[in-house]
Amino acid sequence: MSKSTKSNTSKASAATTQKRSLWQKLNPFAWLMRHWWKLTLVCLVVFTAYGFYLNTQISAKFGGNKWQVPAQIFARPLHLELKQEISMSEIIEELKLLGYRKVNRADSSGEYQLLGQNKIRFVRRKFDFPHGAEDIRHIELAITSGRVSQISELPVGNALQQIDLEPWLVTRLVSGGREDRMLVRLEDVPPAFLQALVLVEDNDFYQHHGVAPMSIMRALLANIAAGRAVQGASTLTQQLVKNLFLTNEKSLSRKVKEAYMAIIIDAKYSKNEILETYLNEVFLGQNGNNGVFGFGLASFFYFDRPINELSVEEMAMLVGIIKGPSYYNPRKHPERVKERRDLVLRIMLENNLLTPKDYKNSVANNLQLASGASLKKDKHPAFMDKVRRELNTVLINPDIRQSGLKVFTTLDTNAQIKAELALSEGVAKQEKRLGKTEFEGAMVVTDIARGEIRALVGGKDFNYAGFNRAIDAKRAIGSLVKPAIYLTALEQSAEYNLATLLTDEPITLKSSQGKVWEPLNSDKTFRGQVPLMTALVQSLNVPTVSLGMQLGLGAISDTIWRLGVEEDIDLYPALTLGAVNFSPIQVNQMFQTIANHGRYLPLHSITNIMSPDNDLLWRFTEAAEQRVDEQATYLLNYALHKVTLEGTAKQVHQQFADINMAGKTGTTDDYRDSWFSGYDNNILVTTWIGKDNNQPVNLSGASGAMQIFIDYQKRQAPKSFVRRFPEGLSIAHFDIASGMVSQAGCKNTMSLPAISAALPKAPKNCIGESNKPEKSKSLWERLFG
């Protein structure tokens, strides 16, 4: 070989070597092969660091409060005790409100069974009451003559003195995040529900470590075969990660992050912890603007009962809609939801969770959905307005929408619904009768002995959360002021009793501005003199004004304050006829003290507040205060009862002939305001009708507001008005013409309760006559003359 050939060969070889060396330098695979261990180490460090970062996020979420749970507002629990006056229909009404199911044999939570007309058996749900947690209780209760005669706890039949039904959940104050949930514990969820959930959503849940590679492969093959996404591969843990930490972004990086976090969670927490978190996190529907999260809330949203009381087909429906709560919305698409539910039932059958008979019965049942009203927002806005106002005073800087508090109120939901309907329909009826519009109204219903507000309606459109007339509309109260005047007199027992004669003659009064005022009775007549009780029962104006001026306007104002209306009052003569502006709730407060033997309790809507962990934070503890004389109050109540028998409110007795009540009508100048405050033995109701612009409505207290009271009581089961006879009172006999104490049996006398110590000794003879009162004749005298 020549030198030139060798040289060319050498150059070619060198060029090839140079090219190979350059290729090796540029070849990524070769580079990776040389540095793989370095890259592996870097990736491992990054992967581990990222894992620590994700672990910090997971720990923060799982270690603290995972969710913002809304504050829950509860109605009052129905208290039942021996000798309590209540009807069987009232008990059944409450059970239905609470979602109890009528069955042939009550043996499970939330069921009741009728045993004839006067006995009922029910299984009271477990509940965390303010006085402590109570478990499920099997109760049998009997009613005899309208009173509770027996309370027994089964199966042994132990006699009880009392029992409380759990309170109804009125509403939930959802936070700005618009996520609503009701937390459940794993032990409260039926095993069949958990088994169905795992079978349908993640059959390998207890075997895998957060992700299931085999499931991913099966889903991939199924999707390739179908040419579209027909099967998912996310485990329950991955679904939980997506809901708690991630968005709905569809990308490989998000999927990798989801899997990594699922593995970390599975390594850190038990399967039960993961499953319980999933139960409370999964999205299951939309309630207006609020999402329904977790099976605890979904159970109430779709079926109006707790999850432990669901039937098999109801459980299957909830499990079925996880796949797509919008697509499988049972209220919009019942057919496709039933098909999906039946598929879940089929899976349960194939895995021996159902017998063929149970499966056949379950698939034969149509969807039985609740209305969803139990979780409706903004229910009873006027009452809830009062609750919010009280929360602002009893809690320092309350952030109730995010605190998860449990607020127990005084609301009687059945009474509230009836009050709303009575007011709305009553106002509409008056508008139609008179051919007028723009009437408004308000109503306050309270428990006399407890001072608890049972119902509060702020206007005829009771669903509108606007101007709350029951609290904020202050209007002239007219004749409703008269009981305060007569009570002021009766407390001065040495000078006044029910028979004391009052002057009913023309009277002229001058105001401080020199204006002349000549009050008149409604019938424009004068009677000369009338007994005090007659003046009140017939609501006579002139005797009332004369009495009020004798007593002094300051004394009347003081009595109104003692009755609970702590307002500055202008001391004008017209005060004696109700020229003072009070709201319906203030009027109700005044009459509550009168009806409660003169004992004042501030009207309130909250009884207890508990923390999310069921610790008691606040309780209403104010005791009743004797503000006015009990004996004088009894005499006033006696007269107010007579008002409903023969006075301006006598139509009450005509409508309820067998039930005693008491009350007072109120009418203002030019018939601008129509008022009535009336009460039975337990409940006080104040109603008002007027116009927001203060124009006349042409209604008296009897023709307007009292009619709404009557309609409300017809919807209720009123209890006959009874007040105990206080010590120091007796039945006395008075001469009608003079008002003086007389002997029993004399002509032209009336028998009335009176304070014994204040009465003079009765004369031996009848007043104005020389003869003694007739004595009853003996049998001999009656037979032989």
mmCIF file with all atom_site columns, C-alpha atoms in Angstrom, residues 88-182:
data_model
loop_
_atom_site.group_PDB
_atom_site.id
_atom_site.type_symbol
_atom_site.label_atom_id
_atom_site.label_alt_id
_atom_site.label_comp_id
_atom_site.label_asym_id
_atom_site.label_entity_id
_atom_site.label_seq_id
_atom_site.pdbx_PDB_ins_code
_atom_site.Cartn_x
_atom_site.Cartn_y
_atom_site.Cartn_z
_atom_site.occupancy
_atom_site.B_iso_or_equiv
_atom_site.pdbx_formal_charge
_atom_site.auth_seq_id
_atom_site.auth_comp_id
_atom_site.auth_asym_id
_atom_site.auth_atom_id
_atom_site.pdbx_PDB_model_num
ATOM 1  C CA . MET A 1 88  ? -102.746 12.330 69.963 1.00 0.00 ? 88  MET A CA 1
ATOM 2  C CA . SER A 1 89  ? -103.066 14.291 66.710 1.00 0.00 ? 89  SER A CA 1
ATOM 3  C CA . GLU A 1 90  ? -100.502 16.815 67.951 1.00 0.00 ? 90  GLU A CA 1
ATOM 4  C CA . ILE A 1 91  ? -97.997  14.044 68.695 1.00 0.00 ? 91  ILE A CA 1
ATOM 5  C CA . ILE A 1 92  ? -98.545  12.415 65.299 1.00 0.00 ? 92  ILE A CA 1
ATOM 6  C CA . GLU A 1 93  ? -98.190  15.812 63.611 1.00 0.00 ? 93  GLU A CA 1
ATOM 7  C CA . GLU A 1 94  ? -94.799  16.278 65.258 1.00 0.00 ? 94  GLU A CA 1
ATOM 8  C CA . LEU A 1 95  ? -93.632  12.775 64.317 1.00 0.00 ? 95  LEU A CA 1
ATOM 9  C CA . LYS A 1 96  ? -94.572  13.362 60.686 1.00 0.00 ? 96  LYS A CA 1
ATOM 10 C CA . LEU A 1 97  ? -92.682  16.645 60.683 1.00 0.00 ? 97  LEU A CA 1
ATOM 11 C CA . LEU A 1 98  ? -89.605  14.784 61.933 1.00 0.00 ? 98  LEU A CA 1
ATOM 12 C CA . GLY A 1 99  ? -89.916  12.261 59.108 1.00 0.00 ? 99  GLY A CA 1
ATOM 13 C CA . TYR A 1 100 ? -91.033  9.293  61.210 1.00 0.00 ? 100 TYR A CA 1
ATOM 14 C CA . ARG A 1 101 ? -92.607  6.494  59.182 1.00 0.00 ? 101 ARG A CA 1
ATOM 15 C CA . LYS A 1 102 ? -95.905  4.895  60.129 1.00 0.00 ? 102 LYS A CA 1
ATOM 16 C CA . VAL A 1 103 ? -95.516  1.093  60.205 1.00 0.00 ? 103 VAL A CA 1
ATOM 17 C CA . ASN A 1 104 ? -97.397  -1.941 61.452 1.00 0.00 ? 104 ASN A CA 1
ATOM 18 C CA . ARG A 1 105 ? -94.660  -2.756 63.958 1.00 0.00 ? 105 ARG A CA 1
ATOM 19 C CA . ALA A 1 106 ? -92.311  -0.026 65.141 1.00 0.00 ? 106 ALA A CA 1
ATOM 20 C CA . ASP A 1 107 ? -88.931  -1.563 65.927 1.00 0.00 ? 107 ASP A CA 1
ATOM 21 C CA . SER A 1 108 ? -86.418  0.633  64.073 1.00 0.00 ? 108 SER A CA 1
ATOM 22 C CA . SER A 1 109 ? -85.248  4.199  64.537 1.00 0.00 ? 109 SER A CA 1
ATOM 23 C CA . GLY A 1 110 ? -87.667  6.779  63.127 1.00 0.00 ? 110 GLY A CA 1
ATOM 24 C CA . GLU A 1 111 ? -90.783  4.566  63.074 1.00 0.00 ? 111 GLU A CA 1
ATOM 25 C CA . TYR A 1 112 ? -94.136  4.859  64.848 1.00 0.00 ? 112 TYR A CA 1
ATOM 26 C CA . GLN A 1 113 ? -97.100  2.559  65.316 1.00 0.00 ? 113 GLN A CA 1
ATOM 27 C CA . LEU A 1 114 ? -100.649 3.374  66.408 1.00 0.00 ? 114 LEU A CA 1
ATOM 28 C CA . LEU A 1 115 ? -102.171 1.102  69.045 1.00 0.00 ? 115 LEU A CA 1
ATOM 29 C CA . GLY A 1 116 ? -105.814 2.125  68.892 1.00 0.00 ? 116 GLY A CA 1
ATOM 30 C CA . GLN A 1 117 ? -106.943 5.740  69.166 1.00 0.00 ? 117 GLN A CA 1
ATOM 31 C CA . ASN A 1 118 ? -105.248 6.618  72.455 1.00 0.00 ? 118 ASN A CA 1
ATOM 32 C CA . LYS A 1 119 ? -101.910 4.803  72.430 1.00 0.00 ? 119 LYS A CA 1
ATOM 33 C CA . ILE A 1 120 ? -98.820  5.146  70.258 1.00 0.00 ? 120 ILE A CA 1
ATOM 34 C CA . ARG A 1 121 ? -95.460  3.394  70.069 1.00 0.00 ? 121 ARG A CA 1
ATOM 35 C CA . PHE A 1 122 ? -92.408  5.018  68.485 1.00 0.00 ? 122 PHE A CA 1
ATOM 36 C CA . VAL A 1 123 ? -88.653  4.534  68.298 1.00 0.00 ? 123 VAL A CA 1
ATOM 37 C CA . ARG A 1 124 ? -87.065  7.855  69.221 1.00 0.00 ? 124 ARG A CA 1
ATOM 38 C CA . ARG A 1 125 ? -83.847  8.557  67.330 1.00 0.00 ? 125 ARG A CA 1
ATOM 39 C CA . LYS A 1 126 ? -80.594  9.085  69.157 1.00 0.00 ? 126 LYS A CA 1
ATOM 40 C CA . PHE A 1 127 ? -79.659  12.735 69.484 1.00 0.00 ? 127 PHE A CA 1
ATOM 41 C CA . ASP A 1 128 ? -77.139  15.014 71.183 1.00 0.00 ? 128 ASP A CA 1
ATOM 42 C CA . PHE A 1 129 ? -79.458  17.177 73.293 1.00 0.00 ? 129 PHE A CA 1
ATOM 43 C CA . PRO A 1 130 ? -78.156  20.224 75.189 1.00 0.00 ? 130 PRO A CA 1
ATOM 44 C CA . HIS A 1 131 ? -78.679  18.263 78.407 1.00 0.00 ? 131 HIS A CA 1
ATOM 45 C CA . GLY A 1 132 ? -76.629  15.340 77.055 1.00 0.00 ? 132 GLY A CA 1
ATOM 46 C CA . ALA A 1 133 ? -76.524  12.636 74.401 1.00 0.00 ? 133 ALA A CA 1
ATOM 47 C CA . GLU A 1 134 ? -79.385  10.122 74.345 1.00 0.00 ? 134 GLU A CA 1
ATOM 48 C CA . ASP A 1 135 ? -79.452  6.832  72.471 1.00 0.00 ? 135 ASP A CA 1
ATOM 49 C CA . ILE A 1 136 ? -82.336  5.284  70.536 1.00 0.00 ? 136 ILE A CA 1
ATOM 50 C CA . ARG A 1 137 ? -85.313  4.714  72.822 1.00 0.00 ? 137 ARG A CA 1
ATOM 51 C CA . HIS A 1 138 ? -88.389  2.523  72.290 1.00 0.00 ? 138 HIS A CA 1
ATOM 52 C CA . ILE A 1 139 ? -91.327  4.418  73.775 1.00 0.00 ? 139 ILE A CA 1
ATOM 53 C CA . GLU A 1 140 ? -94.997  3.624  74.337 1.00 0.00 ? 140 GLU A CA 1
ATOM 54 C CA . LEU A 1 141 ? -97.274  6.519  75.275 1.00 0.00 ? 141 LEU A CA 1
ATOM 55 C CA . ALA A 1 142 ? -100.955 6.715  76.148 1.00 0.00 ? 142 ALA A CA 1
ATOM 56 C CA . ILE A 1 143 ? -103.401 9.635  76.152 1.00 0.00 ? 143 ILE A CA 1
ATOM 57 C CA . THR A 1 144 ? -106.434 9.650  78.452 1.00 0.00 ? 144 THR A CA 1
ATOM 58 C CA . SER A 1 145 ? -108.971 12.500 78.471 1.00 0.00 ? 145 SER A CA 1
ATOM 59 C CA . GLY A 1 146 ? -106.607 14.727 76.531 1.00 0.00 ? 146 GLY A CA 1
ATOM 60 C CA . ARG A 1 147 ? -103.646 14.238 78.877 1.00 0.00 ? 147 ARG A CA 1
ATOM 61 C CA . VAL A 1 148 ? -100.553 12.020 78.879 1.00 0.00 ? 148 VAL A CA 1
ATOM 62 C CA . SER A 1 149 ? -101.429 9.130  81.175 1.00 0.00 ? 149 SER A CA 1
ATOM 63 C CA . GLN A 1 150 ? -98.549  6.718  80.509 1.00 0.00 ? 150 GLN A CA 1
ATOM 64 C CA . ILE A 1 151 ? -94.968  6.821  79.217 1.00 0.00 ? 151 ILE A CA 1
ATOM 65 C CA . SER A 1 152 ? -93.155  3.485  79.123 1.00 0.00 ? 152 SER A CA 1
ATOM 66 C CA . GLU A 1 153 ? -89.781  2.432  77.793 1.00 0.00 ? 153 GLU A CA 1
ATOM 67 C CA . LEU A 1 154 ? -89.766  -0.888 76.013 1.00 0.00 ? 154 LEU A CA 1
ATOM 68 C CA . PRO A 1 155 ? -89.094  -3.760 75.969 1.00 0.00 ? 155 PRO A CA 1
ATOM 69 C CA . VAL A 1 156 ? -89.396  -4.105 79.743 1.00 0.00 ? 156 VAL A CA 1
ATOM 70 C CA . GLY A 1 157 ? -91.988  -1.359 80.114 1.00 0.00 ? 157 GLY A CA 1
ATOM 71 C CA . ASN A 1 158 ? -90.188  0.847  82.629 1.00 0.00 ? 158 ASN A CA 1
ATOM 72 C CA . ALA A 1 159 ? -92.389  3.793  83.610 1.00 0.00 ? 159 ALA A CA 1
ATOM 73 C CA . LEU A 1 160 ? -91.029  7.242  82.673 1.00 0.00 ? 160 LEU A CA 1
ATOM 74 C CA . GLN A 1 161 ? -92.029  10.670 83.877 1.00 0.00 ? 161 GLN A CA 1
ATOM 75 C CA . GLN A 1 162 ? -91.026  12.429 80.658 1.00 0.00 ? 162 GLN A CA 1
ATOM 76 C CA . ILE A 1 163 ? -89.400  12.076 77.247 1.00 0.00 ? 163 ILE A CA 1
ATOM 77 C CA . ASP A 1 164 ? -88.188  14.529 74.586 1.00 0.00 ? 164 ASP A CA 1
ATOM 78 C CA . LEU A 1 165 ? -88.510  14.044 70.853 1.00 0.00 ? 165 LEU A CA 1
ATOM 79 C CA . GLU A 1 166 ? -85.446  15.195 68.943 1.00 0.00 ? 166 GLU A CA 1
ATOM 80 C CA . PRO A 1 167 ? -85.820  18.733 67.534 1.00 0.00 ? 167 PRO A CA 1
ATOM 81 C CA . TRP A 1 168 ? -86.479  19.395 63.856 1.00 0.00 ? 168 TRP A CA 1
ATOM 82 C CA . LEU A 1 169 ? -83.605  20.877 61.860 1.00 0.00 ? 169 LEU A CA 1
ATOM 83 C CA . VAL A 1 170 ? -84.995  24.212 60.660 1.00 0.00 ? 170 VAL A CA 1
ATOM 84 C CA . THR A 1 171 ? -82.159  25.433 58.486 1.00 0.00 ? 171 THR A CA 1
ATOM 85 C CA . ARG A 1 172 ? -78.397  25.462 57.966 1.00 0.00 ? 172 ARG A CA 1
ATOM 86 C CA . LEU A 1 173 ? -76.462  28.708 57.661 1.00 0.00 ? 173 LEU A CA 1
ATOM 87 C CA . VAL A 1 174 ? -74.193  27.803 54.745 1.00 0.00 ? 174 VAL A CA 1
ATOM 88 C CA . SER A 1 175 ? -70.816  29.560 54.431 1.00 0.00 ? 175 SER A CA 1
ATOM 89 C CA . GLY A 1 176 ? -69.623  31.589 51.457 1.00 0.00 ? 176 GLY A CA 1
ATOM 90 C CA . GLY A 1 177 ? -68.034  28.461 49.989 1.00 0.00 ? 177 GLY A CA 1
ATOM 91 C CA . ARG A 1 178 ? -71.555  27.222 49.256 1.00 0.00 ? 178 ARG A CA 1
ATOM 92 C CA . GLU A 1 179 ? -70.682  23.702 50.343 1.00 0.00 ? 179 GLU A CA 1
ATOM 93 C CA . ASP A 1 180 ? -73.237  22.103 52.633 1.00 0.00 ? 180 ASP A CA 1
ATOM 94 C CA . ARG A 1 181 ? -72.678  18.839 54.432 1.00 0.00 ? 181 ARG A CA 1
ATOM 95 C CA . MET A 1 182 ? -73.915  16.929 57.447 1.00 0.00 ? 182 MET A CA 1
#
